[in-house]
Tab-separated table of C-alpha atoms in Angstrom:
chain	number	residue	atom	x	y	z
A	1	MET	CA	15.786	2.243	-18.672
A	2	MET	CA	12.299	0.428	-17.609
A	3	PHE	CA	11.453	-0.600	-14.229
A	4	ASN	CA	12.042	-4.447	-13.572
A	5	THR	CA	9.051	-6.731	-12.698
A	6	ILE	CA	8.263	-7.966	-9.250
A	7	GLU	CA	9.098	-11.331	-10.363
A	8	GLU	CA	12.472	-10.423	-11.250
A	9	ALA	CA	13.117	-8.762	-7.981
A	10	LEU	CA	11.898	-11.764	-6.112
A	11	GLN	CA	14.302	-13.855	-8.104
A	12	GLU	CA	17.064	-11.460	-6.998
A	13	ILE	CA	15.962	-11.312	-3.342
A	14	ARG	CA	15.545	-15.085	-3.069
A	15	ALA	CA	19.357	-15.555	-4.448
A	16	GLY	CA	20.712	-13.058	-1.793
A	17	ARG	CA	21.156	-10.307	-4.169
A	18	MET	CA	19.936	-6.663	-3.798
A	19	VAL	CA	17.388	-4.640	-5.620
A	20	ILE	CA	16.526	-0.923	-5.872
A	21	VAL	CA	12.831	-0.132	-4.269
A	22	VAL	CA	11.890	3.276	-5.592
A	23	ASP	CA	9.335	5.357	-3.288
A	24	ASP	CA	5.954	6.846	-4.577
A	25	GLU	CA	6.646	10.476	-5.855
A	26	ASP	CA	3.937	11.857	-3.584
A	27	ARG	CA	6.235	10.610	-0.420
A	28	GLU	CA	10.157	10.641	-0.205
A	29	ASN	CA	10.531	9.654	-3.874
A	30	GLU	CA	13.779	7.908	-2.842
A	31	GLY	CA	15.573	4.827	-3.798
A	32	ASP	CA	16.567	2.169	-1.317
A	33	LEU	CA	19.024	-0.922	-1.785
A	34	THR	CA	16.949	-3.545	-0.238
A	35	MET	CA	17.796	-7.174	0.346
A	36	ALA	CA	16.419	-10.172	2.580
A	37	ALA	CA	18.156	-9.889	6.085
A	38	GLU	CA	18.672	-13.717	6.286
A	39	ARG	CA	20.883	-13.490	3.231
A	40	VAL	CA	23.037	-10.649	4.526
A	41	THR	CA	26.620	-10.648	4.282
A	42	PRO	CA	29.384	-8.466	5.215
A	43	GLU	CA	30.103	-7.811	1.608
A	44	ALA	CA	26.564	-6.507	1.207
A	45	ILE	CA	26.871	-4.300	4.107
A	46	ASN	CA	30.151	-2.928	2.813
A	47	PHE	CA	28.488	-2.140	-0.665
A	48	MET	CA	25.554	-0.456	0.868
A	49	THR	CA	27.904	1.778	3.062
A	50	LYS	CA	30.447	2.625	0.128
A	51	GLU	CA	27.662	2.944	-2.706
A	52	GLY	CA	24.535	3.536	-0.949
A	53	ARG	CA	26.004	5.874	1.469
A	54	GLY	CA	22.432	6.229	3.297
A	55	LEU	CA	21.528	4.945	6.795
A	56	ILE	CA	21.391	0.947	6.912
A	57	CYS	CA	18.059	-0.218	8.808
A	58	ILE	CA	16.352	-3.611	9.249
A	59	PRO	CA	12.712	-3.871	8.657
A	60	LEU	CA	11.072	-6.528	10.779
A	61	THR	CA	7.546	-7.464	11.430
A	62	GLY	CA	5.881	-6.472	14.639
A	63	GLU	CA	5.710	-9.776	15.857
A	64	ARG	CA	9.328	-10.417	15.588
A	65	LEU	CA	10.080	-6.925	17.348
A	66	ASP	CA	7.679	-7.937	20.119
A	67	GLN	CA	9.396	-11.347	20.624
A	68	LEU	CA	12.728	-9.614	21.121
A	69	ARG	CA	11.265	-7.070	23.359
A	70	LEU	CA	12.491	-4.135	21.046
A	71	PRO	CA	10.268	-1.072	21.764
A	72	LEU	CA	9.845	1.875	19.720
A	73	MET	CA	12.550	4.382	19.899
A	74	VAL	CA	10.088	7.120	20.761
A	75	GLN	CA	6.301	6.846	21.897
A	76	GLU	CA	5.219	9.866	20.111
A	77	ASN	CA	6.619	9.754	16.457
A	78	THR	CA	6.467	13.125	14.753
A	79	ALA	CA	8.483	12.157	11.724
A	80	PRO	CA	6.651	13.205	8.364
A	81	TYR	CA	6.064	9.613	7.222
A	82	GLU	CA	6.048	7.943	10.711
A	83	THR	CA	9.016	5.835	10.125
A	84	ALA	CA	8.977	3.366	13.140
A	85	PHE	CA	12.503	3.190	14.418
A	86	CYS	CA	13.066	0.835	17.353
A	87	VAL	CA	15.865	0.852	19.813
A	88	SER	CA	19.208	0.365	18.341
A	89	VAL	CA	20.940	-3.145	18.839
A	90	ASP	CA	24.152	-5.123	18.625
A	91	ALA	CA	24.447	-8.770	18.944
A	92	LYS	CA	26.140	-9.947	22.150
A	93	HIS	CA	27.773	-12.921	20.606
A	94	GLY	CA	30.164	-12.889	17.666
A	95	THR	CA	30.816	-9.005	17.656
A	96	THR	CA	33.482	-6.839	18.873
A	97	THR	CA	32.647	-3.143	19.052
A	98	GLY	CA	29.398	-3.479	16.986
A	99	ILE	CA	30.331	-0.760	14.205
A	100	SER	CA	32.490	-2.840	11.744
A	101	VAL	CA	30.922	-4.154	8.627
A	102	PRO	CA	31.084	-7.925	10.026
A	103	ASP	CA	29.502	-6.991	13.522
A	104	ARG	CA	26.608	-5.366	11.825
A	105	ALA	CA	26.186	-8.244	9.549
A	106	GLN	CA	26.205	-10.557	12.363
A	107	THR	CA	23.726	-8.564	14.356
A	108	ILE	CA	21.312	-8.605	11.404
A	109	ARG	CA	21.365	-12.349	11.210
A	110	ALA	CA	20.957	-12.472	14.983
A	111	LEU	CA	17.776	-10.528	14.445
A	112	VAL	CA	16.047	-12.834	12.108
A	113	ASP	CA	17.589	-16.001	13.741
A	114	PRO	CA	14.427	-17.943	15.207
A	115	ALA	CA	16.380	-19.216	18.000
A	116	ALA	CA	17.846	-15.697	19.052
A	117	ARG	CA	16.224	-14.290	22.405
A	118	PRO	CA	16.000	-10.720	24.029
A	119	GLU	CA	19.117	-11.653	26.274
A	120	ASP	CA	21.274	-11.859	23.116
A	121	PHE	CA	21.177	-8.370	22.310
A	122	THR	CA	22.690	-5.026	23.980
A	123	SER	CA	21.047	-1.582	23.683
A	124	PRO	CA	21.914	1.006	22.302
A	125	GLY	CA	24.011	-0.543	19.506
A	126	HIS	CA	24.951	0.213	15.830
A	127	VAL	CA	21.888	-1.643	14.071
A	128	PHE	CA	18.483	0.350	13.628
A	129	PRO	CA	15.505	-2.140	13.284
A	130	LEU	CA	12.318	-0.527	11.984
A	131	ARG	CA	8.734	-1.792	12.823
A	132	ALA	CA	6.775	-2.640	9.639
A	133	ARG	CA	3.006	-2.179	9.572
A	134	GLU	CA	0.931	-5.429	9.601
A	135	GLY	CA	-0.556	-5.782	5.996
A	136	GLY	CA	2.634	-4.357	4.505
A	137	VAL	CA	2.627	-2.221	1.422
A	138	LEU	CA	-1.184	-2.322	1.481
A	139	THR	CA	-1.313	-0.743	4.480
A	140	ARG	CA	1.589	1.758	4.342
A	141	ALA	CA	3.269	2.381	0.855
A	142	GLY	CA	6.964	2.533	2.669
A	143	GLN	CA	10.223	1.128	2.158
A	144	THR	CA	10.066	-0.488	5.543
A	145	GLU	CA	7.041	-2.583	4.297
A	146	ALA	CA	8.386	-3.128	0.949
A	147	ALA	CA	11.596	-4.782	2.320
A	148	VAL	CA	9.450	-7.014	4.513
A	149	ASP	CA	6.892	-7.904	1.846
A	150	LEU	CA	9.649	-8.864	-0.655
A	151	ALA	CA	11.639	-11.198	1.566
A	152	ARG	CA	7.945	-12.946	2.584
A	153	LEU	CA	6.981	-13.269	-1.037
A	154	ALA	CA	10.414	-14.585	-1.967
A	155	GLY	CA	9.774	-17.359	0.735
A	156	LEU	CA	12.353	-16.146	3.477
A	157	VAL	CA	12.029	-14.824	6.713
A	158	PRO	CA	10.031	-11.741	6.631
A	159	GLY	CA	12.769	-9.104	7.443
A	160	GLY	CA	14.962	-6.731	5.343
A	161	VAL	CA	18.010	-4.580	5.110
A	162	ILE	CA	17.534	-1.437	3.548
A	163	CYS	CA	19.749	1.648	2.780
A	164	GLU	CA	19.039	4.932	1.060
A	165	ILE	CA	20.904	5.855	-2.103
A	166	LEU	CA	22.792	9.113	-2.098
A	167	ASN	CA	24.431	10.976	-4.730
A	168	PRO	CA	28.355	11.359	-4.405
A	169	ASP	CA	27.501	14.946	-3.470
A	170	GLY	CA	25.519	13.781	-0.409
A	171	THR	CA	22.083	14.661	-2.081
A	172	MET	CA	19.107	12.106	-2.385
A	173	ALA	CA	19.259	10.272	-5.409
A	174	ARG	CA	15.948	10.427	-7.563
A	175	VAL	CA	14.684	8.242	-10.438
A	176	PRO	CA	16.960	9.400	-13.259
A	177	GLU	CA	20.163	8.959	-10.932
A	178	LEU	CA	18.690	5.627	-9.582
A	179	GLN	CA	18.448	4.321	-13.022
A	180	THR	CA	22.171	5.248	-13.935
A	181	PHE	CA	23.012	3.616	-10.515
A	182	ALA	CA	20.911	0.212	-11.428
A	183	GLN	CA	22.492	0.148	-14.845
A	184	ALA	CA	26.231	0.871	-13.438
A	185	GLN	CA	25.848	-1.694	-10.524
A	186	GLY	CA	23.617	-4.297	-12.515
A	187	VAL	CA	20.816	-4.080	-10.003
A	188	LYS	CA	17.126	-4.557	-10.394
A	189	LEU	CA	14.815	-1.514	-10.146
A	190	ILE	CA	11.123	-1.551	-9.057
A	191	THR	CA	8.609	0.378	-7.578
A	192	ILE	CA	6.458	0.171	-4.423
A	193	LYS	CA	3.410	1.034	-6.631
A	194	ASP	CA	4.073	-2.259	-8.836
A	195	LEU	CA	4.569	-4.106	-5.327
A	196	ILE	CA	1.112	-2.952	-4.280
A	197	GLU	CA	-0.543	-3.765	-7.582
A	198	TYR	CA	1.445	-7.468	-7.735
A	199	ARG	CA	-0.211	-8.159	-4.269
A	200	ILE	CA	-3.662	-7.229	-4.900
A	201	ARG	CA	-3.832	-9.208	-7.985
A	202	ARG	CA	-2.441	-12.388	-6.434
A	203	GLU	CA	-3.885	-12.222	-2.685
A	204	LYS	CA	-7.438	-12.617	-1.522
A	205	LEU	CA	-7.786	-9.150	0.357
A	206	VAL	CA	-11.727	-9.585	1.381
A	207	LYS	CA	-13.934	-11.895	3.200
A	208	ARG	CA	-17.464	-11.855	3.359
A	209	VAL	CA	-18.660	-11.556	6.984
A	210	ALA	CA	-22.608	-10.991	6.949
A	211	GLN	CA	-25.570	-10.647	4.569
A	212	THR	CA	-28.893	-9.314	5.134
A	213	TRP	CA	-32.133	-7.962	3.127
A	214	LEU	CA	-31.927	-3.703	3.210
A	215	PRO	CA	-35.122	-1.998	2.138
A	216	THR	CA	-34.677	1.468	0.857
A	217	ARG	CA	-36.385	4.336	-0.862
A	218	TRP	CA	-35.056	2.663	-3.944
A	219	GLY	CA	-35.958	-0.680	-3.360
A	220	ARG	CA	-34.989	-3.786	-1.683
A	221	PHE	CA	-31.233	-4.843	-1.843
A	222	ARG	CA	-29.187	-7.833	-0.653
A	223	ALA	CA	-26.553	-6.106	1.609
A	224	SER	CA	-23.519	-8.217	2.052
A	225	LEU	CA	-20.652	-6.922	4.320
A	226	TYR	CA	-17.097	-7.423	3.489
A	227	ALA	CA	-13.997	-7.225	5.568
A	228	SER	CA	-10.777	-6.248	4.339
A	229	GLU	CA	-8.050	-8.560	5.449
A	230	VAL	CA	-5.541	-5.796	5.306
A	231	ASP	CA	-6.774	-3.198	7.429
A	232	ARG	CA	-9.871	-4.660	8.866
A	233	LYS	CA	-12.243	-1.840	7.519
A	234	HIS	CA	-15.413	-2.928	6.273
A	235	HIS	CA	-17.239	-2.269	3.030
A	236	LEU	CA	-20.806	-2.735	1.827
A	237	ALA	CA	-22.198	-4.292	-1.476
A	238	LEU	CA	-25.857	-3.337	-2.300
A	239	VAL	CA	-26.959	-5.910	-4.857
A	240	MET	CA	-30.587	-5.614	-6.667
A	241	GLY	CA	-31.893	-8.596	-8.352
A	242	GLU	CA	-30.118	-11.575	-9.167
A	243	PRO	CA	-27.222	-10.998	-11.670
A	244	SER	CA	-26.588	-14.073	-13.686
A	245	PRO	CA	-22.987	-15.223	-14.289
A	246	GLY	CA	-21.658	-13.348	-17.617
A	247	GLU	CA	-24.576	-10.886	-17.830
A	248	PRO	CA	-23.498	-7.503	-18.254
A	249	VAL	CA	-24.545	-5.805	-14.834
A	250	LEU	CA	-24.753	-2.106	-13.764
A	251	VAL	CA	-22.188	-1.211	-11.418
A	252	ARG	CA	-20.925	1.673	-9.186
A	253	VAL	CA	-17.869	1.824	-7.280
A	254	HIS	CA	-18.435	4.750	-4.662
A	255	SER	CA	-15.883	5.703	-2.306
A	256	GLU	CA	-17.054	7.043	1.131
A	257	CYS	CA	-17.798	10.810	1.499
A	258	LEU	CA	-19.069	11.711	4.805
A	259	THR	CA	-19.497	15.481	4.006
A	260	GLY	CA	-21.130	14.804	0.692
A	261	ASP	CA	-22.911	11.494	1.360
A	262	VAL	CA	-24.351	12.265	4.382
A	263	PHE	CA	-24.833	15.940	4.590
A	264	GLY	CA	-25.217	16.712	0.964
A	265	SER	CA	-22.172	19.260	0.649
A	266	ARG	CA	-22.280	21.432	-2.369
A	267	ARG	CA	-18.617	21.446	-2.697
A	268	CYS	CA	-18.742	17.801	-4.126
A	269	ASP	CA	-21.114	15.907	-6.191
A	270	CYS	CA	-20.801	12.585	-4.252
A	271	ARG	CA	-24.449	12.821	-2.829
A	272	THR	CA	-25.553	13.476	-6.649
A	273	LYS	CA	-23.725	10.504	-7.963
A	274	LEU	CA	-25.051	8.490	-5.115
A	275	ASP	CA	-28.635	9.120	-5.972
A	276	LEU	CA	-28.319	9.025	-9.604
A	277	SER	CA	-26.691	5.594	-9.724
A	278	LEU	CA	-28.953	4.063	-7.510
A	279	ASP	CA	-31.767	5.580	-9.322
A	280	LEU	CA	-30.323	3.776	-12.352
A	281	ILE	CA	-30.299	0.298	-10.781
A	282	ALA	CA	-33.556	0.782	-9.386
A	283	LYS	CA	-35.012	1.817	-12.856
A	284	GLU	CA	-33.487	-1.424	-14.299
A	285	GLY	CA	-34.245	-3.871	-11.162
A	286	LYS	CA	-30.756	-5.052	-11.454
A	287	GLY	CA	-27.088	-3.987	-10.485
A	288	VAL	CA	-24.546	-3.640	-7.764
A	289	PHE	CA	-23.838	-0.300	-5.906
A	290	LEU	CA	-20.445	-0.912	-3.934
A	291	TYR	CA	-19.564	1.341	-1.075
A	292	LEU	CA	-15.855	1.387	-0.277
A	293	ARG	CA	-14.888	2.843	3.252
A	294	SER	CA	-12.206	5.309	2.561
A	295	GLY	CA	-9.027	6.500	4.416
A	296	GLU	CA	-7.043	5.452	7.545
A	297	LYS	CA	-8.837	6.315	10.758
A	298	ASP	CA	-9.936	10.212	10.038
A	299	THR	CA	-7.327	11.133	7.606
A	300	THR	CA	-9.923	11.054	4.688
A	301	LEU	CA	-12.035	13.491	6.486
A	302	VAL	CA	-9.208	15.664	7.705
A	303	SER	CA	-7.974	16.053	4.252
A	304	LYS	CA	-11.175	16.942	2.727
A	305	ILE	CA	-12.148	19.892	5.186
A	306	ARG	CA	-8.366	21.107	4.704
A	307	ALA	CA	-8.841	21.031	1.148
A	308	TYR	CA	-12.049	23.107	1.566
A	309	GLU	CA	-10.299	25.439	3.974
A	310	LEU	CA	-7.859	26.042	0.986
A	311	GLN	CA	-10.343	26.689	-1.390
A	312	ASP	CA	-11.894	29.295	0.841
A	313	GLU	CA	-8.378	30.827	0.948
A	314	GLY	CA	-8.477	31.261	-3.117
A	315	LEU	CA	-6.623	28.016	-4.233
A	316	GLU	CA	-8.046	26.403	-7.322
A	317	ASP	CA	-9.386	23.067	-7.167
A	318	VAL	CA	-6.638	21.449	-8.970
A	319	GLU	CA	-4.092	22.953	-6.549
A	320	THR	CA	-5.855	21.633	-3.760
A	321	HIS	CA	-6.144	18.245	-5.074
A	322	GLU	CA	-2.451	18.155	-5.683
A	323	ARG	CA	-1.861	19.401	-2.155
A	324	TRP	CA	-4.161	16.990	-0.389
A	325	GLY	CA	-3.996	14.229	-2.512
A	326	SER	CA	-7.563	13.121	-4.275
A	327	LYS	CA	-5.842	10.399	-6.481
A	328	GLU	CA	-7.862	7.124	-6.509
A	329	ASP	CA	-6.284	4.481	-4.468
A	330	LEU	CA	-5.079	1.358	-6.300
A	331	ARG	CA	-5.420	-0.739	-2.978
A	332	GLU	CA	-9.205	0.619	-2.666
A	333	TYR	CA	-10.046	-0.530	-6.117
A	334	GLY	CA	-7.994	-3.762	-5.685
A	335	ILE	CA	-10.388	-4.491	-2.898
A	336	GLY	CA	-13.560	-3.322	-4.723
A	337	ALA	CA	-12.481	-5.597	-7.709
A	338	GLN	CA	-12.225	-8.651	-5.454
A	339	ILE	CA	-15.614	-7.981	-3.856
A	340	LEU	CA	-17.437	-7.715	-7.486
A	341	VAL	CA	-15.675	-11.209	-8.343
A	342	ASP	CA	-16.883	-12.722	-5.208
A	343	LEU	CA	-20.422	-11.517	-6.185
A	344	GLY	CA	-20.141	-13.595	-9.382
A	345	LEU	CA	-19.821	-10.598	-11.620
A	346	SER	CA	-17.694	-10.645	-14.847
A	347	GLN	CA	-19.247	-8.438	-17.371
A	348	ILE	CA	-19.939	-4.959	-16.015
A	349	ARG	CA	-21.625	-1.650	-17.139
A	350	LEU	CA	-19.554	0.787	-15.371
A	351	MET	CA	-21.091	4.090	-13.703
A	352	ASN	CA	-17.519	5.553	-12.884
A	353	ASN	CA	-15.097	7.149	-15.069
A	354	PRO	CA	-13.213	4.089	-16.690
A	355	ARG	CA	-9.921	6.068	-16.579
A	356	LYS	CA	-10.241	6.175	-13.032
A	357	ILE	CA	-10.568	2.433	-12.515
A	358	VAL	CA	-7.942	0.497	-14.496
A	359	GLY	CA	-6.563	-2.915	-14.591
A	360	LEU	CA	-9.885	-4.602	-13.959
A	361	ASP	CA	-9.183	-7.367	-16.755
A	362	ALA	CA	-6.348	-8.690	-14.353
A	363	PHE	CA	-9.182	-9.900	-11.809
A	364	GLY	CA	-11.493	-11.130	-14.768
A	365	LEU	CA	-13.717	-8.118	-14.860
A	366	HIS	CA	-14.778	-6.946	-18.382
A	367	VAL	CA	-16.302	-3.126	-18.571
A	368	VAL	CA	-18.408	-3.558	-21.509
A	369	GLU	CA	-20.005	-0.233	-21.248
A	370	TRP	CA	-19.522	3.028	-19.720
A	371	VAL	CA	-22.864	4.515	-18.287
A	372	PRO	CA	-22.451	8.218	-17.678
A	373	LEU	CA	-24.599	9.540	-14.743
A	374	ARG	CA	-24.907	12.909	-16.148
A	375	GLU	CA	-23.608	14.902	-19.037
A	376	GLY	CA	-19.891	15.399	-18.902
A	377	PRO	CA	-17.431	12.934	-17.247
A	378	ALA	CA	-18.329	10.768	-14.283
A	379	THR	CA	-16.231	10.644	-11.240
């Protein structure tokens, strides 16, 4: 069974039906039954309880949780993936003990009711709100954010209902079991990865905020600063010459590497690639060097130094990369592609390994040539 499209999933969400959302294989690799909170019914909660078997939670935006004055369950979150549980609640009105299926459905509907106020809930209760990060799956690739994104994209109140799917023996269901479950129950199956790709191809993620001339040892560049609408990080585009629309242009998309770019670390070739690409642009007198800021806070630097530490202990590079995650970030390249489009590019001569930058055609960018920076594969 193949995964369904995001468009198919949105039709289901809009109609008040559930879908299964599959986590990334590098995270929990779980599948959650997911639906829009404003469409919840007692029958849906009963199905999640009997067939899903996991904990039922209610992902909501931070704005909504602040309106209801529902704080985080703990101030110091030590969970592996920092799932942001808030204090549990019951609705004051229309419920009895709070634990019955109709009571929980009533509480969930109240949580997304614009007329509901903080005084309409009691705590602790039997319903568990989760605080989604601003920016959704483009900020955190989690089930919490996926549920809120799906409801919003379906044109509904941005709040969801999720429940992990367990096997009958109580173990976590993985993709093969989830596919069987989806076929047996007639439920659509999607991935968070596809949801991320759907959003970056349809939403404007960057905004040009400043521009100036920058003299360098390679020559004079027009420096354009872009702000990400997702996480407020800033990215820098250095443009030499005046690329014309439709003209093939030299392009290097370079991810930030503090140890290599600044200190010339011999453990990577980042500084070498930076120098070689700017040398080529200077030689031709025209081209774009796009410098993407990487990582959330200082996690990229932490991962890099820890990877070096593992190498010191004898781990091979491949093992180190698998453990600390050196995969190219789809969101990063989506932002990069949108910057290149904003600069007016359409035909590019790419100074990156094209296997690592895929899907550019969806943005109207066409790689007409791969320009290696040295013998062997470029990175």
